[in-house]
mmCIF file of C-alpha atoms and ligand atoms in Angstrom:
data_model
loop_
_atom_site.group_PDB
_atom_site.id
_atom_site.type_symbol
_atom_site.label_atom_id
_atom_site.label_comp_id
_atom_site.label_asym_id
_atom_site.label_seq_id
_atom_site.Cartn_x
_atom_site.Cartn_y
_atom_site.Cartn_z
ATOM 1 C CA MET A 23 128.140 94.065 34.964
ATOM 2 C CA LYS A 24 129.127 95.828 32.342
ATOM 3 C CA GLN A 25 132.453 97.948 32.456
ATOM 4 C CA ALA A 26 132.439 102.024 31.258
ATOM 5 C CA PRO A 27 135.501 103.494 30.440
ATOM 6 C CA GLN A 28 134.153 106.742 31.447
ATOM 7 C CA ASP A 29 135.666 109.153 34.932
ATOM 8 C CA THR A 30 133.522 109.649 37.751
ATOM 9 C CA LYS A 31 134.758 113.080 37.789
ATOM 10 C CA GLY A 32 132.709 115.973 36.307
ATOM 11 C CA PHE A 33 129.479 113.495 34.798
ATOM 12 C CA THR A 34 126.479 115.832 34.231
ATOM 13 C CA VAL A 35 122.986 115.216 36.282
ATOM 14 C CA LEU A 36 119.609 116.167 35.071
ATOM 15 C CA LEU A 37 117.303 116.433 38.054
ATOM 16 C CA ALA A 38 113.254 115.895 36.561
ATOM 17 C CA GLY A 39 111.343 116.900 39.392
ATOM 18 C CA ALA A 40 112.576 119.448 42.365
ATOM 19 C CA GLY A 41 110.219 119.159 44.858
ATOM 20 C CA ARG A 42 110.870 117.696 48.705
ATOM 21 C CA MET A 43 112.982 115.173 47.399
ATOM 22 C CA GLY A 44 114.924 116.122 44.259
ATOM 23 C CA GLY A 45 115.079 119.451 45.910
ATOM 24 C CA ALA A 46 116.904 117.830 49.185
ATOM 25 C CA MET A 47 119.023 115.840 46.674
ATOM 26 C CA LEU A 48 120.420 118.902 44.661
ATOM 27 C CA ARG A 49 120.895 120.441 48.422
ATOM 28 C CA GLY A 50 123.013 117.847 48.726
ATOM 29 C CA TRP A 51 124.810 117.677 45.919
ATOM 30 C CA LEU A 52 125.618 121.012 46.080
ATOM 31 C CA ALA A 53 126.955 120.896 49.728
ATOM 32 C CA SER A 54 128.896 118.109 48.584
ATOM 33 C CA CYS A 55 131.174 120.475 45.668
ATOM 34 C CA MET A 56 129.204 118.778 42.602
ATOM 35 C CA PRO A 57 129.332 121.612 40.368
ATOM 36 C CA PRO A 58 126.550 123.297 39.529
ATOM 37 C CA SER A 59 127.007 123.564 35.915
ATOM 38 C CA ASN A 60 127.119 119.634 35.473
ATOM 39 C CA ILE A 61 123.369 120.176 36.444
ATOM 40 C CA VAL A 62 120.266 120.818 34.626
ATOM 41 C CA VAL A 63 116.978 120.623 36.701
ATOM 42 C CA GLN A 64 113.915 119.908 35.233
ATOM 43 C CA GLU A 65 110.874 121.214 36.809
ATOM 44 C CA PRO A 66 107.859 122.412 35.568
ATOM 45 C CA HIS A 67 106.468 124.574 38.768
ATOM 46 C CA LEU A 68 109.465 125.625 40.751
ATOM 47 C CA THR A 69 109.221 127.121 44.060
ATOM 48 C CA ALA A 70 110.489 130.805 44.533
ATOM 49 C CA ASP A 71 113.170 128.871 46.796
ATOM 50 C CA MET A 72 114.085 126.621 44.607
ATOM 51 C CA ALA A 73 113.979 129.062 41.664
ATOM 52 C CA ALA A 74 116.630 131.100 43.935
ATOM 53 C CA LEU A 75 118.683 128.790 44.694
ATOM 54 C CA LEU A 76 119.321 127.558 40.832
ATOM 55 C CA ALA A 77 119.918 131.535 39.821
ATOM 56 C CA GLN A 78 122.473 131.621 43.091
ATOM 57 C CA HIS A 79 124.407 128.387 41.370
ATOM 58 C CA GLY A 80 123.698 129.250 38.008
ATOM 59 C CA ILE A 81 122.051 126.306 37.749
ATOM 60 C CA GLN A 82 119.752 125.576 34.034
ATOM 61 C CA GLY A 83 116.119 125.072 34.933
ATOM 62 C CA ARG A 84 114.622 124.560 31.880
ATOM 63 C CA MET A 85 114.929 121.547 29.289
ATOM 64 C CA PRO A 86 117.334 121.436 26.991
ATOM 65 C CA GLU A 87 115.860 120.973 23.525
ATOM 66 C CA SER A 88 118.838 118.122 22.743
ATOM 67 C CA ALA A 89 121.201 116.723 25.218
ATOM 68 C CA SER A 90 122.603 113.419 26.555
ATOM 69 C CA PHE A 91 123.210 113.302 30.305
ATOM 70 C CA ASP A 92 125.594 110.797 31.992
ATOM 71 C CA VAL A 93 122.556 110.475 34.966
ATOM 72 C CA ILE A 94 118.841 111.385 34.574
ATOM 73 C CA VAL A 95 117.160 111.694 38.156
ATOM 74 C CA LEU A 96 113.862 110.843 38.220
ATOM 75 C CA ALA A 97 112.135 112.986 41.120
ATOM 76 C CA MET A 98 108.853 113.469 40.426
ATOM 77 C CA LYS A 99 105.915 111.500 41.679
ATOM 78 C CA PRO A 100 104.900 108.200 39.974
ATOM 79 C CA GLN A 101 102.059 109.208 38.326
ATOM 80 C CA ALA A 102 103.470 111.994 36.310
ATOM 81 C CA MET A 103 105.905 109.754 35.426
ATOM 82 C CA PRO A 104 104.404 108.164 32.308
ATOM 83 C CA GLU A 105 104.463 111.723 30.690
ATOM 84 C CA ALA A 106 107.597 113.154 31.898
ATOM 85 C CA LEU A 107 109.286 109.798 30.532
ATOM 86 C CA GLY A 108 107.948 110.743 27.471
ATOM 87 C CA GLN A 109 109.369 114.158 27.476
ATOM 88 C CA LEU A 110 113.133 112.660 28.935
ATOM 89 C CA SER A 111 113.964 109.816 26.732
ATOM 90 C CA PRO A 112 114.828 111.578 23.839
ATOM 91 C CA LEU A 113 117.975 112.782 26.103
ATOM 92 C CA ALA A 114 119.330 109.572 27.365
ATOM 93 C CA GLY A 115 121.765 108.383 24.949
ATOM 94 C CA PRO A 116 123.705 104.919 24.913
ATOM 95 C CA GLN A 117 126.068 105.885 28.192
ATOM 96 C CA THR A 118 123.472 107.074 30.049
ATOM 97 C CA LEU A 119 122.093 105.763 33.599
ATOM 98 C CA VAL A 120 118.223 106.052 34.681
ATOM 99 C CA LEU A 121 118.024 106.841 38.827
ATOM 100 C CA SER A 122 114.620 106.874 39.652
ATOM 101 C CA ILE A 123 113.689 107.595 43.166
ATOM 102 C CA ALA A 124 109.773 106.803 42.515
ATOM 103 C CA ALA A 125 107.794 104.581 44.439
ATOM 104 C CA GLY A 126 106.034 101.814 43.119
ATOM 105 C CA ARG A 127 107.761 102.473 39.439
ATOM 106 C CA THR A 128 109.272 99.061 38.788
ATOM 107 C CA ILE A 129 112.915 98.828 36.705
ATOM 108 C CA ALA A 130 111.007 96.901 33.830
ATOM 109 C CA SER A 131 107.958 99.354 33.824
ATOM 110 C CA ILE A 132 110.667 102.124 33.452
ATOM 111 C CA ALA A 133 112.921 100.315 30.718
ATOM 112 C CA GLU A 134 109.825 100.335 28.456
ATOM 113 C CA HIS A 135 110.403 103.927 27.555
ATOM 114 C CA PHE A 136 114.037 103.742 27.104
ATOM 115 C CA HIS A 137 116.206 101.976 24.075
ATOM 116 C CA PRO A 138 116.905 98.351 25.362
ATOM 117 C CA GLY A 139 120.136 98.034 27.572
ATOM 118 C CA THR A 140 119.317 100.613 29.189
ATOM 119 C CA ALA A 141 121.448 101.232 32.674
ATOM 120 C CA ILE A 142 118.541 101.985 35.301
ATOM 121 C CA ILE A 143 118.881 101.837 39.182
ATOM 122 C CA ARG A 144 115.684 101.750 41.568
ATOM 123 C CA ALA A 145 115.977 103.879 44.484
ATOM 124 C CA MET A 146 114.042 104.446 47.388
ATOM 125 C CA PRO A 147 115.206 107.185 50.146
ATOM 126 C CA ASN A 148 113.779 108.389 53.230
ATOM 127 C CA LEU A 149 112.883 111.874 54.765
ATOM 128 C CA PRO A 150 116.181 112.025 56.556
ATOM 129 C CA ALA A 151 117.815 113.022 53.551
ATOM 130 C CA GLU A 152 116.680 116.589 53.714
ATOM 131 C CA ILE A 153 119.139 116.902 56.807
ATOM 132 C CA GLY A 154 121.829 114.760 55.325
ATOM 133 C CA LEU A 155 120.836 111.721 56.937
ATOM 134 C CA GLY A 156 118.692 109.738 54.399
ATOM 135 C CA ILE A 157 119.337 105.481 54.130
ATOM 136 C CA THR A 158 119.002 105.295 50.539
ATOM 137 C CA ALA A 159 118.582 101.058 49.168
ATOM 138 C CA ALA A 160 119.312 100.728 45.585
ATOM 139 C CA CYS A 161 119.113 98.285 42.970
ATOM 140 C CA ALA A 162 120.732 98.078 39.457
ATOM 141 C CA ASN A 163 119.704 96.433 36.594
ATOM 142 C CA PRO A 164 122.977 94.291 34.562
ATOM 143 C CA TYR A 165 123.098 96.700 31.973
ATOM 144 C CA VAL A 166 124.374 99.374 34.825
ATOM 145 C CA SER A 167 128.324 99.660 35.037
ATOM 146 C CA VAL A 168 130.489 99.651 37.908
ATOM 147 C CA THR A 169 131.176 103.646 37.059
ATOM 148 C CA GLN A 170 127.306 103.957 36.773
ATOM 149 C CA GLN A 171 127.407 102.650 40.722
ATOM 150 C CA GLN A 172 129.765 105.408 41.448
ATOM 151 C CA PHE A 173 127.502 108.147 39.841
ATOM 152 C CA CYS A 174 125.046 106.508 41.966
ATOM 153 C CA LYS A 175 126.855 106.257 45.345
ATOM 154 C CA ILE A 176 128.005 110.465 44.392
ATOM 155 C CA LEU A 177 124.540 111.258 43.906
ATOM 156 C CA LEU A 178 122.611 109.032 46.930
ATOM 157 C CA GLY A 179 125.716 109.328 49.513
ATOM 158 C CA ALA A 180 125.667 113.646 49.262
ATOM 159 C CA ILE A 181 121.891 112.462 51.685
ATOM 160 C CA GLY A 182 123.103 110.197 53.396
ATOM 161 C CA GLU A 183 124.182 106.180 53.875
ATOM 162 C CA LEU A 184 123.335 103.492 50.354
ATOM 163 C CA VAL A 185 122.894 100.630 50.866
ATOM 164 C CA TRP A 186 122.195 98.197 47.450
ATOM 165 C CA ILE A 187 119.957 94.973 47.355
ATOM 166 C CA ALA A 188 120.092 92.815 45.046
ATOM 167 C CA GLU A 189 116.927 92.258 44.640
ATOM 168 C CA GLU A 190 114.391 94.439 43.054
ATOM 169 C CA ASN A 191 111.000 92.490 44.738
ATOM 170 C CA HIS A 192 113.241 93.678 48.353
ATOM 171 C CA ILE A 193 112.128 97.313 47.422
ATOM 172 C CA ASP A 194 108.870 96.694 48.858
ATOM 173 C CA ALA A 195 110.185 95.931 52.699
ATOM 174 C CA VAL A 196 112.631 98.778 52.474
ATOM 175 C CA THR A 197 109.921 100.777 51.272
ATOM 176 C CA ALA A 198 107.984 99.551 54.727
ATOM 177 C CA ILE A 199 110.891 100.166 56.756
ATOM 178 C CA SER A 200 113.020 102.968 55.947
ATOM 179 C CA GLY A 201 110.563 104.429 53.193
ATOM 180 C CA SER A 202 107.480 104.823 55.655
ATOM 181 C CA GLY A 203 109.915 104.805 59.153
ATOM 182 C CA PRO A 204 110.014 108.057 59.945
ATOM 183 C CA ALA A 205 106.185 108.334 59.763
ATOM 184 C CA TYR A 206 106.472 105.793 62.750
ATOM 185 C CA VAL A 207 108.904 107.366 64.553
ATOM 186 C CA PHE A 208 106.959 110.812 64.309
ATOM 187 C CA HIS A 209 103.760 108.772 65.282
ATOM 188 C CA LEU A 210 105.556 107.144 68.036
ATOM 189 C CA THR A 211 106.515 110.619 69.397
ATOM 190 C CA GLU A 212 102.487 112.005 69.200
ATOM 191 C CA CYS A 213 101.523 108.636 71.516
ATOM 192 C CA LEU A 214 104.691 109.356 73.848
ATOM 193 C CA THR A 215 103.224 113.157 73.747
ATOM 194 C CA ALA A 216 99.700 111.860 74.054
ATOM 195 C CA ALA A 217 100.363 109.272 77.303
ATOM 196 C CA GLY A 218 101.984 111.955 79.031
ATOM 197 C CA GLU A 219 99.097 114.462 78.790
ATOM 198 C CA ALA A 220 97.092 111.341 79.784
ATOM 199 C CA GLN A 221 99.669 111.423 83.024
ATOM 200 C CA GLY A 222 98.534 114.956 83.664
ATOM 201 C CA LEU A 223 101.090 116.943 81.763
ATOM 202 C CA ASP A 224 100.332 120.049 79.895
ATOM 203 C CA ALA A 225 100.238 119.728 75.901
ATOM 204 C CA ALA A 226 103.336 121.692 75.718
ATOM 205 C CA LEU A 227 105.516 119.996 78.289
ATOM 206 C CA ALA A 228 104.301 116.806 77.303
ATOM 207 C CA GLY A 229 105.433 117.439 73.365
ATOM 208 C CA LYS A 230 108.383 119.102 74.632
ATOM 209 C CA LEU A 231 109.590 116.433 76.585
ATOM 210 C CA ALA A 232 108.668 113.690 74.182
ATOM 211 C CA ARG A 233 110.635 115.098 71.085
ATOM 212 C CA ALA A 234 113.535 116.018 73.126
ATOM 213 C CA THR A 235 113.726 111.930 74.097
ATOM 214 C CA VAL A 236 112.641 110.756 70.371
ATOM 215 C CA THR A 237 115.487 112.700 69.217
ATOM 216 C CA GLY A 238 117.898 112.704 72.273
ATOM 217 C CA SER A 239 117.573 108.843 71.714
ATOM 218 C CA ALA A 240 117.730 108.688 68.129
ATOM 219 C CA GLU A 241 121.144 110.613 68.518
ATOM 220 C CA LEU A 242 122.449 108.977 70.751
ATOM 221 C CA LEU A 243 121.649 104.963 68.784
ATOM 222 C CA ARG A 244 123.570 107.379 65.642
ATOM 223 C CA GLN A 245 126.484 107.775 67.558
ATOM 224 C CA SER A 246 126.896 104.142 69.514
ATOM 225 C CA LEU A 247 127.987 100.875 68.692
ATOM 226 C CA ALA A 248 125.787 99.431 70.930
ATOM 227 C CA THR A 249 122.465 97.227 69.630
ATOM 228 C CA PRO A 250 119.485 99.144 70.185
ATOM 229 C CA GLY A 251 118.588 95.930 72.770
ATOM 230 C CA ALA A 252 121.967 96.448 74.444
ATOM 231 C CA LEU A 253 120.989 100.227 74.874
ATOM 232 C CA ARG A 254 117.642 99.306 76.153
ATOM 233 C CA GLU A 255 119.220 97.057 78.956
ATOM 234 C CA ASN A 256 121.331 99.196 79.816
ATOM 235 C CA VAL A 257 118.697 101.450 80.795
ATOM 236 C CA THR A 258 116.461 99.254 82.595
ATOM 237 C CA SER A 259 117.163 98.400 85.758
ATOM 238 C CA PRO A 260 115.288 94.754 87.547
ATOM 239 C CA SER A 261 112.103 95.997 88.954
ATOM 240 C CA GLY A 262 111.970 99.632 87.963
ATOM 241 C CA THR A 263 109.940 102.158 86.180
ATOM 242 C CA THR A 264 111.463 100.852 82.774
ATOM 243 C CA ALA A 265 111.094 97.573 83.432
ATOM 244 C CA ALA A 266 107.232 98.307 84.196
ATOM 245 C CA ALA A 267 106.969 100.068 80.648
ATOM 246 C CA LEU A 268 108.816 97.340 78.782
ATOM 247 C CA GLU A 269 106.130 94.479 80.099
ATOM 248 C CA VAL A 270 103.463 96.317 78.371
ATOM 249 C CA LEU A 271 105.547 97.364 75.646
ATOM 250 C CA MET A 272 106.742 93.361 74.812
ATOM 251 C CA ALA A 273 103.608 91.233 75.785
ATOM 252 C CA GLU A 274 102.592 89.016 73.102
ATOM 253 C CA ASP A 275 100.415 91.470 71.733
ATOM 254 C CA GLY A 276 102.672 94.503 72.005
ATOM 255 C CA LEU A 277 104.761 96.960 70.047
ATOM 256 C CA ALA A 278 106.235 93.820 68.594
ATOM 257 C CA SER A 279 103.444 92.248 66.757
ATOM 258 C CA LEU A 280 101.925 96.335 66.094
ATOM 259 C CA MET A 281 104.792 96.975 64.255
ATOM 260 C CA GLN A 282 104.991 93.311 62.502
ATOM 261 C CA ARG A 283 101.844 94.251 61.175
ATOM 262 C CA ALA A 284 102.326 97.849 60.459
ATOM 263 C CA VAL A 285 105.012 97.384 58.322
ATOM 264 C CA SER A 286 102.959 94.287 56.630
ATOM 265 C CA ALA A 287 100.213 96.416 55.552
ATOM 266 C CA ALA A 288 103.456 98.911 54.524
ATOM 267 C CA ALA A 289 104.895 96.503 51.833
ATOM 268 C CA ALA A 290 101.470 94.738 50.783
ATOM 269 C CA ARG A 291 100.705 98.419 49.605
ATOM 270 C CA SER A 292 103.773 99.135 47.947
ATOM 271 C CA ARG A 293 103.367 95.533 46.523
ATOM 272 C CA GLN A 294 99.829 96.641 44.838
ATOM 273 C CA LEU A 295 101.247 99.969 43.966
ATOM 274 C CA SER A 296 104.041 98.791 42.008
ATOM 275 C CA GLY A 297 101.415 96.195 40.515
HETATM 276 N N1 NAP B 304 109.518 112.283 49.908
HETATM 277 C C1 NAP B 304 109.886 111.627 50.384
HETATM 278 O O1 NAP B 304 110.236 111.316 51.729
HETATM 279 C C2 NAP B 304 110.161 110.172 49.330
HETATM 280 C C3 NAP B 304 110.583 109.152 49.962
HETATM 281 C C4 NAP B 304 111.088 108.082 49.357
HETATM 282 C C5 NAP B 304 110.311 108.581 48.234
HETATM 283 N N2 NAP B 304 110.243 109.273 47.182
HETATM 284 C C6 NAP B 304 109.792 109.485 45.638
HETATM 285 O O2 NAP B 304 110.563 110.861 45.551
HETATM 286 C C7 NAP B 304 109.471 111.494 44.356
HETATM 287 C C8 NAP B 304 109.586 112.781 44.972
HETATM 288 O O3 NAP B 304 108.522 112.797 45.675
HETATM 289 P P1 NAP B 304 108.418 114.256 46.312
HETATM 290 O O4 NAP B 304 108.068 113.874 48.235
HETATM 291 O O5 NAP B 304 109.551 114.435 46.381
HETATM 292 O O6 NAP B 304 107.255 114.886 45.345
HETATM 293 P P2 NAP B 304 107.134 116.187 45.359
HETATM 294 O O7 NAP B 304 107.745 117.137 46.632
HETATM 295 O O8 NAP B 304 105.764 116.520 45.064
HETATM 296 O O9 NAP B 304 108.394 116.405 44.087
HETATM 297 C C9 NAP B 304 107.860 115.975 42.712
HETATM 298 C C10 NAP B 304 107.896 117.198 41.979
HETATM 299 O O10 NAP B 304 108.590 116.241 41.040
HETATM 300 C C11 NAP B 304 107.505 117.717 39.945
HETATM 301 N N3 NAP B 304 106.626 116.745 38.702
HETATM 302 C C12 NAP B 304 105.841 116.530 37.734
HETATM 303 N N4 NAP B 304 106.195 116.209 36.964
HETATM 304 C C13 NAP B 304 107.245 116.098 35.903
HETATM 305 C C14 NAP B 304 107.974 116.470 34.944
HETATM 306 N N5 NAP B 304 106.842 115.641 34.071
HETATM 307 N N6 NAP B 304 109.059 116.677 35.025
HETATM 308 C C15 NAP B 304 110.139 116.629 36.097
HETATM 309 N N7 NAP B 304 109.072 117.319 37.281
HETATM 310 C C16 NAP B 304 107.559 117.192 37.513
HETATM 311 C C17 NAP B 304 106.530 118.492 40.925
HETATM 312 O O11 NAP B 304 105.686 119.026 40.241
HETATM 313 P P3 NAP B 304 104.161 119.845 40.644
HETATM 314 O O12 NAP B 304 103.962 119.859 41.774
HETATM 315 O O13 NAP B 304 104.016 121.536 39.587
HETATM 316 O O14 NAP B 304 103.547 118.771 39.811
HETATM 317 C C18 NAP B 304 107.457 118.584 41.993
HETATM 318 O O15 NAP B 304 108.044 119.471 42.263
HETATM 319 C C19 NAP B 304 107.846 110.496 44.337
HETATM 320 O O16 NAP B 304 108.254 109.269 43.412
HETATM 321 C C20 NAP B 304 108.114 109.667 45.484
HETATM 322 O O17 NAP B 304 107.753 108.306 45.451
HETATM 323 C C21 NAP B 304 109.971 110.705 48.078
#
């Protein structure tokens, strides 16, 4: 890994794309006291909320004509990337780190738009980033310095946890687990609600019970040092009601095999989109 003689304090960032995820990142940076004067936002269609946030913090909300940023964050939709990269690449200097959160865009496909030897990190955050409880997996190319890894840790640590992966092709599995995972948990909540209704509860009550159960259990899991398996065993008395349900869920064709199939479909789709 390349060493860069640069201080991690006061680095400059161009955020390209201030939609759902870019906006969550920006809010995280501001909440973690990153100086607004070091941030420029490039977003073709600012929402009123985002425009107000930029104005409140005095953040420049238009593309500079010429500048060289320490970090350029690519947070637009993958389909907007080829055009965006054409505009952004002149803003990268030899010290610039390109940090992409776009699904399905490989480091090699991003590198095509920049000078050879440009430091690039490909990262996959997830939706709870909006409340600072995301988890991001990131993969660096060999040109990323220790200092640039620190920049990335500061930027992505502001929206939750950060884990590094050595092999870029593991991003497909990461996407299938943590990237798409919040939707699985939301669907589990929908299924629990529907099952409550099938047992005769009205929709509002079933929905309230399901939602509180999922969020309460998630918080317990977050706060506990016990494994999910140990937490499950703790609430399962032999021959009790939970055991009766788990016998169905843990059957050979139960949730584990369904989850394997779902995750495998997501990973396959992620590989297809990267291809
Ligand atoms: N949301 C998630 O949970 C999640 C999770 C992991 C990764 N990601 C990745 O994060 C990226 C953003 O997703 P998102 O959900 O935040 O999408 P989004 O809400 O649609 O935000 C993307 C933003 O980028 C803007 N944009 C389009 N072209 C641009 C350009 N040339 N330069 C700068 N900005 C441009 C879009 O503007 P317009 O609306 O005007 O086009 C939009 O505001 C995607 O690549 C996605 O794969 C998202």
